[in-house]
Amino acid sequence: VRYVRNKRNQFSGADYPGLGLDAQDPLVRANNAVAVDWVSTLSSRAILNVRATYTRFVQAAFRTRSTPFDATALGFPEDFVDALPVSIVPRFEVAGLNAFGPRNPSQNTTNVIALQGSLSLIRGNHSVKVGGEVRDYRINARGASFSWGGGQFAFNQNFTQLDPSQNANTATLGGIGVASLLLGYPASGTVDNLSRPGFRWKYYAPYIQDDWKVSRRLTLNLGLRYDYESPPTERFNQQNRGFAFDQTSPLAAQIAGRPGINECPACANLRGGLLFAGVDGQPEEAFDADRNNFQPRVGLAYQINEKTVARAGYGLYYFPQAEFGGTTGFTISTPFVSTTGGGAQAFIPANTLSDPFPNGISQPIGSSRGLLTQAGGDVTFGLPEHEIPKIHQFAAGIQRELPGDFKLDVAYVGSRSVDVLTNDFNAGAARNINVLSAEQLAAVRADPVFYSQQVANPFAGLLPGTSINGATVQRRRLLLPFPQFNQVIQAFENAGRVWYDSLQTSVERRMTSGLTVIASYTFSKTDMALSFLNPQDAETGRTRADFDREHVLVVSGVYQLPFGKGRRFFTDAGRGLNLLLGGWEYNWIARFQSGIPMANPDLDIIGDPRIDNKSHDQWFNTCVRQTNGTSRMPNATRTGFVACSNPAWAVRAPDTLRTTPLRSDVLREPTVPQFDMSLNKSFIFTERWRGQFRVEAFNVTNTPLFPGPDTNPNNTTFGFVNRSTRNFPRQIQLGFKLYF
């Protein structure tokens, strides 16, 4: 029986003192676990092992210094403050300044109950293991890392610059975010009203493994595992379940025959909207069950001769799922409307801080609005019919004993991950499907004025508080497949793939005179296709993985110093002298590796971006051809731009699809060797009492690792490597262990 507890309190606060402090007070991470493990020798050929565990993990940031707070003290109207879901200091984000104000308080609790069992049997030349496990996951969430229950308001220079219709250098147009703040003109904002869901799902995994000694030279490993991870349920049915592609929108009847209807092809048969788990005949689970996850495993080891062994293996594995269906409708955000309408109205503030939400703050409505949920705004959903992703892993290699007690390993190791879910909302993997098609974009480029013209809006007055409620709207907005929504974000598509191939070698010098040295080298390539370059694309775009390192060399070793009793020097040392000189051990790890692939700028590649004699001041060719045909690059002092004649990049014209991969095949971020070392001293006090003192040093040479270069072509630091470090400086830690 074992009980484990750890608790980590993280105290942090930055930017501003007092009300503006984003203090966590502290950020609490507490883990408690208990395990009961029982092993029984049933016979000389059978062993039974059963284990039951319970774990509970809590992560919370209570923000007691920021809540409760009466925002009327800052001048906000009382009805706005009364409607806020959280009584907390509002958040202000002003361009050019640090953010003022805290995030929401949060508390997330995860409980896991598990039962595992295995039966090991030996029958002749077979060693068989049969077992399985069952897990019950329960997650209760309150709050989120970045959410704003007290209101969040962002300010830029647009409302205070000379010409708000222009988007150019502020040195020419003027304007400043602080001025917009003083006038009370936010450019954007939100109030987040979050649900408190309680999720639950189960996991089952039986397996059988047979290690078969076919002959003196050949051993086979044969196994089969089955995984079933049930889709998550929420105890109050506070989950979304996909999108109603084939269901008629309730707005269809209301917009029939209205002005502007002829400008909207989708309005003739208006469809779409969120679906909800456990509502209107929908299952309680967020996703369809995936029940065919059988995983064969096979391996072999063959002794070619006394000094050579060949090994190979293949296995199919399934990724853990642990996704949820979303809580839109139960979690709802009220966006701040900064402007309404088009033309000149687009540059006139519609609302101010004195009354930021005149139509009120949206309250959670659950599934009551059905397909009208988030109409006029953004909607996000996961495909309920997705499958659980899987990975095929395979390897083949030879191990050889060389003269001089050296051991050589050479192997090919590879994998193929398929059906990977596009669920990364921050990297373009989940995509907005409410966009113009490639053909429509071509038409827009041919006649941009026609598609930007204001036309009668068939949704006028039907969606109050949204950007599509005005009398007119841009023509291109009505050409969307779901014009009643802004963005329609589709996640959890089985569209992702990952390819990994590697040659892995290692040479080991076995223990001789207390010295062991291992040198390993890996030559590899990892490609992935996990994100859509454009939402119009049918497939994800293949590119180098952001963690790909083509070459990795690691040299490590252990050296037991030859001093003390039984060693080369002072071998006859007495107890006192041996206590001082004996038991010393030195360890080291040196790592040399390629940098990770650099993220490509959001530009077209029209030439080789590599340059001779690259430096941190200019990491690649920074000459960019503009849409007007001229080319420019940052000047030497990084204070502006100068003309250039050898562009490697080109700015894409508006409404043009991207073709450049997300990461470069030829440019990599900076890298440096890393060295870690330790010196250990062991003490033998008696036969029952011994100890060990350790001195460990990480990044011994204190070498800084700089981040990748700036890839924003609009910055004068384009191609410049910032000298801030992304690795830890030298760290030295001391430790002592007592064994008895």
XYZ file of C-alpha atoms in Angstrom:
740
model
C 0.000 0.000 0.000
C 1.437 3.368 -1.012
C 0.262 6.948 -0.509
C 1.826 9.839 -2.418
C 1.271 13.560 -2.015
C 2.940 16.552 -3.564
C 1.958 20.180 -3.583
C 3.515 23.004 -5.546
C 2.510 26.623 -4.977
C 3.694 29.005 -7.690
C 3.749 32.666 -6.685
C 3.954 35.125 -9.546
C 2.796 38.556 -10.521
C 3.995 40.953 -13.158
C 3.426 44.216 -14.977
C 1.611 46.369 -12.399
C 1.144 46.413 -8.616
C -2.186 46.807 -6.874
C -5.317 46.422 -8.962
C -3.396 45.771 -12.171
C -1.515 42.762 -10.815
C -2.302 39.426 -12.455
C -1.531 37.602 -9.206
C -2.256 33.899 -8.829
C -2.268 33.986 -5.024
C -0.765 31.362 -5.614
C -1.157 28.928 -8.499
C -1.790 25.692 -6.590
C -0.932 22.255 -7.969
C -1.764 19.481 -5.526
C -1.655 15.752 -6.198
C -2.819 12.946 -3.909
C -2.661 9.275 -4.830
C -3.105 5.920 -3.154
C -2.245 2.508 -4.615
C -2.919 -1.016 -3.357
C -0.777 -3.627 -5.114
C -1.093 -7.381 -4.523
C 1.240 -10.050 -5.957
C 0.582 -13.759 -5.495
C 2.732 -16.699 -6.602
C 0.013 -19.136 -7.604
C 2.537 -21.806 -8.550
C 6.117 -22.138 -9.729
C 4.873 -21.217 -13.230
C 2.132 -18.658 -12.493
C 2.183 -15.199 -10.881
C -0.868 -12.977 -10.367
C -0.607 -9.198 -9.900
C -3.581 -6.928 -9.119
C -3.372 -3.187 -8.494
C -6.028 -0.595 -7.617
C -5.250 3.138 -7.644
C -6.954 6.440 -6.990
C -5.435 9.805 -7.910
C -6.735 13.320 -7.433
C -5.090 16.363 -9.013
C -6.132 19.950 -8.322
C -4.873 23.018 -10.146
C -6.264 26.330 -8.980
C -5.593 30.071 -9.122
C -7.985 31.820 -6.751
C -6.763 35.436 -7.358
C -7.912 36.581 -3.952
C -6.201 39.978 -4.343
C -8.345 40.813 -7.381
C -11.741 39.450 -6.390
C -14.243 40.550 -5.230
C -14.059 43.999 -6.827
C -16.683 46.677 -7.499
C -15.955 47.999 -11.008
C -18.229 51.028 -10.461
C -15.183 52.470 -8.666
C -13.586 52.752 -12.121
C -16.629 54.509 -13.602
C -18.421 51.530 -15.128
C -22.243 51.653 -14.976
C -23.941 49.739 -12.197
C -26.090 47.585 -14.495
C -22.949 46.417 -16.315
C -21.215 45.525 -13.049
C -24.271 43.688 -11.713
C -24.414 41.532 -14.835
C -20.755 40.447 -14.694
C -20.344 36.708 -14.008
C -17.247 37.335 -11.860
C -16.647 40.216 -9.478
C -13.049 40.947 -10.432
C -10.851 43.773 -11.712
C -11.433 44.316 -15.477
C -8.616 43.658 -17.930
C -7.117 46.486 -20.058
C -4.750 45.739 -22.933
C -3.250 48.896 -24.450
C -1.015 48.687 -27.527
C 2.581 49.340 -26.560
C 2.026 48.737 -22.827
C 1.855 45.738 -20.539
C -1.602 44.356 -19.830
C -3.410 45.693 -16.732
C -5.712 43.407 -14.767
C -6.057 39.708 -13.899
C -7.442 36.633 -15.559
C -10.384 34.728 -14.105
C -10.020 32.658 -10.949
C -9.936 28.957 -11.760
C -10.052 25.533 -10.158
C -9.803 22.275 -12.087
C -10.016 18.899 -10.372
C -9.219 15.540 -11.981
C -10.077 12.213 -10.345
C -8.929 8.892 -11.804
C -9.886 5.456 -10.488
C -8.029 2.527 -12.049
C -7.867 -1.256 -11.717
C -5.055 -3.242 -13.354
C -4.325 -6.947 -13.368
C -1.943 -9.390 -15.027
C -1.334 -13.131 -14.970
C 2.133 -14.371 -15.965
C 2.415 -17.993 -17.092
C 5.404 -20.095 -18.154
C 4.584 -23.075 -20.346
C 7.551 -24.825 -21.985
C 9.290 -22.351 -24.261
C 6.408 -19.851 -23.970
C 6.250 -17.006 -21.450
C 2.693 -15.670 -21.608
C 1.270 -12.578 -19.947
C -2.473 -11.863 -19.932
C -3.943 -8.779 -18.371
C -5.800 -5.546 -18.730
C -6.854 -2.349 -17.063
C -9.939 -0.246 -16.471
C -9.901 3.486 -15.781
C -12.643 5.894 -14.784
C -11.833 9.558 -15.490
C -13.784 12.417 -13.904
C -12.855 16.049 -14.553
C -14.527 19.063 -12.974
C -13.590 22.472 -14.366
C -14.156 25.985 -13.055
C -12.617 28.832 -14.987
C -9.914 28.812 -17.630
C -6.358 30.102 -17.919
C -7.239 32.987 -20.214
C -10.807 34.126 -19.665
C -12.273 37.414 -18.593
C -15.310 37.346 -16.326
C -14.800 40.963 -15.293
C -14.494 42.248 -18.843
C -11.521 42.640 -21.185
C -10.894 45.685 -23.360
C -8.157 46.216 -25.962
C -7.062 49.614 -27.288
C -5.009 50.507 -30.358
C -4.322 53.663 -32.377
C -7.106 53.275 -34.950
C -9.597 55.708 -33.421
C -6.964 58.362 -32.725
C -4.855 58.249 -35.876
C -5.062 60.847 -38.645
C -6.981 58.611 -41.076
C -8.629 55.571 -39.440
C -9.245 53.949 -42.819
C -5.522 53.513 -43.383
C -3.326 50.748 -41.991
C 0.187 52.075 -42.244
C 3.119 53.321 -40.208
C 1.841 55.121 -37.109
C 4.750 57.548 -37.381
C 2.952 58.974 -40.424
C -0.656 58.653 -39.295
C -0.163 59.288 -35.586
C -2.520 57.768 -33.064
C -1.753 55.941 -29.828
C -3.481 53.286 -27.769
C -3.370 55.352 -24.558
C -5.291 58.142 -26.301
C -7.983 55.642 -27.330
C -8.121 54.493 -23.681
C -8.552 58.046 -22.397
C -11.378 58.602 -24.876
C -12.927 55.285 -23.844
C -12.842 53.775 -27.349
C -11.862 50.084 -27.231
C -10.993 48.403 -30.519
C -12.253 45.091 -29.164
C -13.269 43.398 -25.955
C -15.255 40.628 -24.340
C -16.962 39.358 -21.220
C -16.622 35.585 -20.734
C -19.330 33.709 -18.893
C -18.021 30.190 -18.340
C -19.834 26.982 -17.500
C -18.636 24.606 -14.800
C -18.727 21.244 -16.543
C -18.210 17.845 -15.027
C -16.872 15.368 -17.599
C -16.586 11.609 -17.334
C -15.294 8.867 -19.599
C -13.942 5.334 -19.239
C -11.071 3.344 -20.681
C -10.731 -0.436 -21.129
C -7.628 -2.278 -22.374
C -7.186 -6.089 -22.295
C -4.018 -7.597 -23.764
C -2.063 -10.811 -24.270
C 1.683 -11.179 -24.844
C 3.661 -14.315 -25.704
C 7.469 -14.375 -25.605
C 8.262 -17.544 -27.529
C 11.739 -19.062 -27.463
C 11.488 -20.813 -30.836
C 15.080 -22.050 -30.737
C 18.413 -21.292 -29.112
C 18.960 -18.540 -31.675
C 15.444 -17.220 -32.342
C 12.966 -15.529 -30.004
C 9.584 -14.181 -31.111
C 7.461 -11.655 -29.243
C 3.787 -11.805 -30.215
C 1.115 -9.626 -28.693
C -2.343 -8.191 -29.140
C -3.939 -5.316 -27.256
C -7.407 -3.828 -27.527
C -8.176 -0.277 -26.447
C -11.572 1.301 -25.972
C -11.826 4.863 -24.763
C -15.439 5.895 -24.404
C -16.552 9.328 -25.643
C -16.931 11.867 -22.834
C -20.261 12.651 -21.247
C -21.126 15.702 -19.157
C -23.345 15.171 -16.164
C -25.694 18.071 -17.054
C -25.528 17.580 -20.841
C -23.496 20.769 -21.239
C -21.735 19.674 -24.422
C -21.955 20.398 -28.117
C -22.139 17.550 -30.592
C -21.169 18.598 -34.093
C -22.795 20.913 -36.619
C -26.130 20.581 -38.418
C -24.895 20.704 -41.998
C -28.143 19.257 -43.328
C -30.722 20.976 -41.090
C -32.630 24.119 -42.074
C -31.826 27.193 -39.988
C -34.736 28.839 -38.100
C -33.645 32.088 -39.782
C -34.544 30.719 -43.220
C -38.241 31.587 -42.863
C -37.500 35.033 -41.400
C -35.240 36.211 -44.220
C -37.393 34.917 -47.079
C -38.222 37.748 -49.480
C -36.246 40.379 -47.579
C -34.008 42.951 -49.336
C -30.592 41.545 -50.162
C -31.773 37.946 -50.348
C -30.740 37.725 -54.006
C -27.154 38.642 -53.053
C -26.972 35.610 -50.752
C -26.864 32.239 -52.569
C -26.879 30.218 -49.312
C -29.969 32.073 -48.074
C -32.142 30.216 -50.574
C -31.619 27.105 -48.479
C -30.107 28.412 -45.264
C -28.702 25.581 -43.170
C -26.387 24.986 -40.244
C -26.055 25.455 -36.515
C -24.711 23.815 -33.379
C -26.029 20.505 -32.114
C -26.106 19.515 -28.441
C -25.393 16.202 -26.746
C -28.467 14.685 -25.146
C -30.860 17.170 -26.805
C -33.394 16.618 -29.595
C -32.515 12.975 -30.029
C -28.746 13.448 -30.019
C -26.671 10.915 -27.987
C -25.326 12.004 -24.603
C -21.755 11.412 -25.780
C -19.917 14.211 -27.580
C -18.520 11.810 -30.204
C -19.308 8.496 -31.811
C -17.741 5.469 -30.141
C -14.653 4.029 -31.880
C -14.625 0.327 -31.020
C -12.226 -1.303 -33.502
C -8.894 -0.384 -31.956
C -7.013 -3.690 -32.083
C -3.247 -3.372 -31.792
C -1.015 -6.202 -32.998
C 2.643 -6.257 -31.884
C 5.368 -8.532 -33.234
C 9.091 -8.635 -32.586
C 11.992 -10.974 -33.145
C 15.572 -11.393 -31.987
C 17.919 -13.680 -33.901
C 21.470 -14.555 -32.868
C 23.491 -14.651 -36.094
C 26.635 -15.760 -34.269
C 28.196 -15.416 -30.838
C 28.851 -11.692 -31.309
C 26.004 -10.556 -33.539
C 22.272 -10.258 -32.915
C 19.590 -8.977 -35.295
C 16.351 -7.472 -33.988
C 13.165 -6.212 -35.642
C 9.688 -5.268 -34.547
C 6.374 -3.690 -35.437
C 3.568 -2.338 -33.294
C 0.310 -0.489 -33.774
C -0.662 1.976 -31.040
C -3.602 4.333 -30.514
C -3.363 7.866 -29.181
C -5.172 8.748 -25.952
C -8.236 10.795 -26.880
C -9.322 12.936 -23.908
C -11.189 15.497 -26.040
C -14.436 17.203 -25.152
C -17.273 18.383 -27.327
C -17.181 22.069 -26.402
C -19.550 24.036 -24.175
C -20.799 26.816 -26.467
C -24.181 28.022 -25.217
C -23.277 27.017 -21.685
C -20.076 29.005 -21.922
C -20.763 32.252 -23.727
C -18.752 35.348 -24.529
C -20.229 38.763 -25.199
C -18.049 40.568 -27.755
C -17.589 44.308 -27.510
C -18.941 45.977 -30.648
C -16.547 48.770 -31.573
C -18.165 49.782 -34.885
C -21.273 48.942 -36.891
C -22.070 49.007 -40.570
C -19.707 49.719 -43.443
C -18.277 52.716 -45.224
C -17.594 55.655 -42.934
C -19.514 53.926 -40.122
C -16.685 51.391 -39.863
C -14.432 54.116 -38.393
C -16.874 55.661 -35.914
C -16.948 54.207 -32.355
C -20.262 52.490 -31.723
C -19.820 51.985 -27.969
C -17.559 53.345 -25.242
C -16.381 52.364 -21.778
C -19.089 54.520 -20.214
C -21.646 51.938 -21.410
C -19.678 49.113 -23.058
C -22.582 46.689 -23.536
C -25.799 48.685 -24.015
C -27.661 45.543 -25.080
C -26.570 43.748 -21.939
C -24.184 40.878 -21.246
C -25.145 37.554 -22.720
C -26.111 34.945 -20.184
C -25.652 31.207 -20.729
C -28.684 29.927 -22.569
C -27.609 26.317 -22.893
C -29.242 24.585 -25.818
C -32.455 26.672 -25.714
C -31.705 28.539 -28.968
C -30.788 25.378 -30.832
C -29.407 26.122 -34.284
C -29.491 29.870 -33.546
C -26.807 29.528 -30.867
C -24.043 32.078 -31.588
C -25.829 33.268 -34.741
C -24.096 36.451 -35.880
C -20.902 35.410 -34.094
C -18.304 32.659 -34.176
C -19.102 29.008 -33.601
C -16.698 26.135 -32.919
C -17.469 22.433 -33.068
C -15.750 19.060 -33.271
C -16.673 16.407 -35.794
C -18.503 13.728 -33.772
C -17.696 10.930 -36.239
C -13.924 11.206 -35.942
C -11.772 8.156 -35.214
C -9.066 7.771 -32.594
C -5.651 8.442 -34.215
C -3.059 5.678 -34.447
C 0.649 5.242 -35.001
C 2.519 2.443 -36.776
C 5.977 1.955 -35.246
C 8.662 -0.268 -36.749
C 12.375 -0.905 -36.343
C 15.134 -3.226 -37.544
C 18.751 -3.324 -36.462
C 21.912 -5.232 -35.673
C 23.907 -5.343 -32.444
C 27.566 -6.382 -32.695
C 30.324 -6.951 -30.137
C 33.591 -5.403 -31.359
C 37.160 -5.996 -30.200
C 38.197 -4.111 -27.100
C 34.890 -4.586 -25.278
C 33.048 -2.223 -27.602
C 29.396 -2.742 -28.519
C 27.923 -1.359 -31.753
C 24.210 -0.840 -32.412
C 22.891 0.188 -35.831
C 19.145 0.396 -36.443
C 16.494 1.906 -38.633
C 13.598 3.265 -36.576
C 10.492 4.753 -38.111
C 6.844 5.505 -37.555
C 3.749 6.665 -39.375
C 1.046 8.500 -37.468
C -2.264 8.558 -39.319
C -5.756 9.935 -38.741
C -4.265 12.550 -36.404
C -6.904 15.004 -35.208
C -6.724 18.629 -36.278
C -7.448 19.940 -32.803
C -4.820 22.649 -32.317
C -6.875 25.849 -32.348
C -3.737 28.023 -32.088
C -1.803 26.726 -35.079
C -4.326 26.683 -37.882
C -5.068 22.971 -37.527
C -8.719 23.547 -36.691
C -10.042 25.508 -39.638
C -12.718 28.026 -40.438
C -14.994 26.413 -43.042
C -17.120 29.546 -43.422
C -14.920 31.097 -46.108
C -15.082 31.947 -49.777
C -13.989 29.186 -52.126
C -10.837 29.448 -54.224
C -12.983 30.251 -57.248
C -14.795 33.015 -55.383
C -11.489 34.485 -54.201
C -10.319 34.623 -57.811
C -13.466 36.565 -58.682
C -12.845 38.949 -55.774
C -9.313 39.616 -57.015
C -10.671 40.336 -60.478
C -13.216 42.869 -59.196
C -12.516 43.761 -55.538
C -14.757 46.831 -55.588
C -17.834 44.814 -56.542
C -17.406 42.363 -53.657
C -16.648 45.065 -51.072
C -19.740 47.119 -51.951
C -22.385 47.571 -49.290
C -25.680 45.860 -50.140
C -28.980 45.374 -48.351
C -28.652 42.956 -45.433
C -31.347 40.237 -45.233
C -30.376 39.641 -41.578
C -30.896 43.308 -40.583
C -32.464 43.595 -37.137
C -32.566 39.826 -36.596
C -29.252 39.447 -34.782
C -28.934 42.376 -32.340
C -25.558 43.034 -30.801
C -23.661 41.458 -33.699
C -21.738 42.844 -36.650
C -24.324 41.530 -39.154
C -27.340 43.313 -37.686
C -27.027 46.551 -39.670
C -29.083 47.614 -42.644
C -26.211 46.971 -45.043
C -23.346 44.527 -45.261
C -20.450 43.832 -47.620
C -21.473 41.694 -50.584
C -18.693 39.189 -49.933
C -20.127 38.458 -46.468
C -23.357 37.208 -48.037
C -21.421 34.811 -50.277
C -20.267 32.667 -47.344
C -21.687 29.124 -47.063
C -23.135 29.980 -43.612
C -23.724 33.759 -43.746
C -25.599 33.760 -40.430
C -22.238 33.105 -38.689
C -18.848 34.802 -38.734
C -16.339 31.976 -38.337
C -17.414 28.330 -38.277
C -14.427 26.529 -36.781
C -14.298 22.805 -37.503
C -11.994 20.713 -35.315
C -11.184 17.046 -34.788
C -10.837 16.095 -38.440
C -8.879 12.882 -39.076
C -6.745 14.779 -41.565
C -3.325 14.841 -39.890
C -0.279 12.660 -40.563
C 3.280 12.442 -39.217
C 6.256 10.686 -40.871
C 9.414 9.746 -38.956
C 12.477 7.968 -40.360
C 15.839 7.627 -38.649
C 19.194 5.880 -38.665
C 20.246 5.348 -35.054
C 23.741 4.239 -34.107
C 25.537 3.889 -30.806
C 28.936 2.711 -29.636
C 29.433 1.659 -26.023
C 32.700 0.949 -24.239
C 31.786 -1.379 -21.458
C 33.012 -0.933 -17.915
C 36.812 -1.105 -17.871
C 38.769 0.244 -14.896
C 35.607 1.976 -13.766
C 34.970 3.756 -17.092
C 31.905 3.461 -19.330
C 31.491 5.636 -22.429
C 28.501 5.720 -24.784
C 28.355 7.708 -28.011
C 25.118 7.757 -30.006
C 24.302 9.444 -33.282
C 20.891 9.828 -34.918
C 20.226 10.989 -38.450
C 16.507 11.561 -38.846
C 13.740 13.386 -40.612
C 10.296 14.173 -39.223
C 7.570 15.602 -41.439
C 4.060 16.414 -40.365
C 0.835 17.499 -41.973
C -1.276 18.672 -39.069
C -2.471 22.095 -40.222
C -4.286 23.498 -43.217
C -2.319 26.170 -45.063
C -5.652 27.608 -46.164
C -9.152 26.815 -44.930
C -10.115 26.126 -48.551
C -7.603 23.260 -48.808
C -8.849 19.686 -49.044
C -5.762 18.305 -47.246
C -3.356 19.449 -44.573
C -0.011 20.834 -45.755
C 3.097 18.683 -45.351
C 6.073 20.413 -43.741
C 9.054 19.722 -41.488
C 8.004 19.114 -37.902
C 8.663 21.919 -35.460
C 10.707 19.505 -33.317
C 12.721 17.952 -36.182
C 16.477 17.746 -35.515
C 18.313 16.241 -38.460
C 21.532 15.409 -36.604
C 21.882 14.545 -32.919
C 25.144 13.383 -31.308
C 25.211 12.504 -27.621
C 28.362 11.480 -25.767
C 27.942 10.361 -22.175
C 29.931 8.453 -19.637
C 30.477 7.313 -16.081
C 33.913 7.193 -14.472
C 34.452 5.693 -11.051
C 37.603 7.442 -9.869
C 40.445 4.957 -9.098
C 40.928 5.976 -5.460
C 40.159 4.044 -2.311
C 39.908 0.500 -1.132
C 40.045 -2.034 -3.966
C 40.948 0.690 -6.514
C 44.193 1.369 -8.365
C 45.365 4.037 -5.923
C 45.203 3.775 -2.125
C 43.892 0.253 -2.525
C 44.885 -0.618 1.062
C 43.444 2.554 2.569
C 42.060 2.239 6.041
C 38.500 3.008 6.924
C 39.038 6.695 7.653
C 41.173 7.357 4.551
C 38.809 5.341 2.348
C 35.879 7.352 3.680
C 37.645 10.459 2.373
C 39.164 9.233 -0.909
C 36.964 6.351 -2.033
C 33.524 6.261 -3.612
C 33.965 9.157 -6.081
C 32.092 9.012 -9.399
C 32.018 11.455 -12.298
C 29.184 11.554 -14.879
C 28.755 13.663 -17.990
C 26.400 14.152 -20.939
C 27.348 16.251 -23.978
C 24.720 16.923 -26.638
C 25.334 18.337 -30.119
C 22.305 18.765 -32.380
C 20.830 20.603 -35.330
C 18.494 23.503 -34.749
C 14.777 23.040 -35.306
C 13.309 24.193 -38.641
C 12.571 27.896 -38.782
C 8.967 28.990 -39.218
C 8.515 30.461 -42.670
C 7.212 34.029 -42.917
C 3.679 34.401 -44.204
C 5.069 35.188 -47.657
C 5.599 33.481 -50.981
C 9.074 32.024 -51.566
C 10.541 33.240 -54.869
C 14.251 32.567 -54.251
C 16.800 30.866 -52.011
C 16.493 32.470 -48.555
C 19.933 31.265 -47.440
C 22.855 33.670 -47.306
C 26.595 33.305 -46.866
C 28.103 34.330 -43.536
C 24.786 34.502 -41.751
C 24.818 36.071 -38.297
C 22.423 36.795 -35.492
C 21.969 40.253 -37.006
C 20.803 38.747 -40.312
C 19.883 35.075 -40.274
C 18.548 34.832 -43.836
C 17.819 36.851 -46.950
C 15.382 39.549 -45.812
C 14.695 41.120 -49.224
C 10.914 41.096 -49.826
C 9.128 42.028 -53.035
C 6.073 44.176 -52.341
C 2.749 44.021 -54.172
C 3.649 47.187 -56.115
C 6.715 45.462 -57.622
C 9.376 47.178 -55.491
C 11.586 45.286 -53.023
C 12.773 46.278 -49.571
C 14.671 44.956 -46.557
C 15.508 46.289 -43.081
C 18.487 48.626 -43.022
C 21.679 47.830 -41.140
C 20.652 49.794 -38.039
C 17.174 48.222 -37.914
C 15.544 51.652 -37.868
C 13.769 51.447 -41.221
C 13.775 49.837 -44.654
C 15.983 50.209 -47.724
C 15.584 49.077 -51.319
C 17.067 45.720 -52.375
C 17.402 43.824 -55.631
C 17.566 40.098 -54.768
C 14.205 39.224 -53.185
C 13.755 35.748 -51.733
C 10.205 36.465 -50.594
C 7.133 38.150 -52.026
C 4.067 39.624 -50.346
C 0.940 37.782 -51.426
C -1.818 39.793 -52.983
C -5.076 40.042 -50.996
C -7.414 37.057 -51.325
C -4.578 34.820 -52.522
C -4.052 31.339 -51.087
C -0.846 30.440 -49.303
C 1.500 27.897 -50.897
C 4.565 28.314 -48.658
C 5.017 25.474 -46.102
C 4.708 26.425 -42.452
C 8.358 25.549 -41.776
C 11.505 25.825 -43.848
C 13.391 22.915 -45.396
C 16.666 24.876 -45.517
C 16.616 27.356 -42.615
C 16.990 26.300 -38.997
C 16.921 28.174 -35.723
C 20.099 28.713 -33.670
C 21.509 25.822 -31.691
C 24.397 25.336 -29.270
C 26.061 22.322 -27.614
C 24.827 21.519 -24.119
C 26.892 19.934 -21.331
C 25.630 18.480 -18.044
C 27.868 16.970 -15.380
C 27.723 15.537 -11.886
C 30.178 14.466 -9.192
C 28.983 11.937 -6.629
C 30.596 10.792 -3.382
C 29.380 7.582 -1.733
C 29.924 6.816 1.948
C 29.722 3.352 3.524
C 29.288 3.890 7.244
C 28.318 0.328 8.176
C 26.854 -2.683 6.397
C 23.381 -1.244 7.006
C 24.046 2.486 6.670
C 25.388 4.283 3.603
C 24.977 7.685 2.011
C 25.657 9.618 -1.170
C 26.453 13.296 -1.707
C 25.783 14.697 -5.191
C 26.853 17.870 -6.988
C 24.987 18.268 -10.287
C 25.511 21.008 -12.847
C 23.330 21.683 -15.881
C 24.487 23.805 -18.823
C 27.961 23.738 -17.316
C 29.419 26.139 -19.880
C 26.568 28.625 -19.287
C 26.035 28.846 -23.052
C 22.947 30.846 -24.103
C 20.532 29.459 -26.661
C 18.848 32.234 -28.611
C 15.340 32.001 -30.094
C 14.541 31.860 -33.761
C 14.759 35.010 -35.900
C 11.912 37.468 -36.334
C 9.780 36.279 -39.270
C 7.404 39.240 -39.493
C 8.311 41.110 -42.707
C 6.609 44.287 -41.453
C 9.093 44.605 -38.578
C 12.459 46.284 -38.951
C 13.828 43.324 -36.967
C 12.840 40.902 -39.753
C 15.570 38.233 -39.890
C 17.130 39.462 -36.633
C 17.820 37.014 -33.784
C 16.837 38.460 -30.442
C 19.532 37.986 -27.807
C 17.108 36.829 -25.122
C 17.751 33.219 -24.096
C 15.312 30.337 -24.171
C 17.387 27.883 -22.161
C 18.244 27.961 -18.493
C 21.552 29.469 -17.393
C 24.011 27.282 -15.510
C 22.278 25.571 -12.608
C 24.063 23.770 -9.769
C 22.230 21.679 -7.220
C 23.406 19.756 -4.183
C 21.811 16.652 -2.761
C 22.320 13.988 -0.124
C 20.747 10.539 0.129
C 20.799 8.254 3.123
C 20.264 4.502 2.630
C 19.509 2.164 5.524
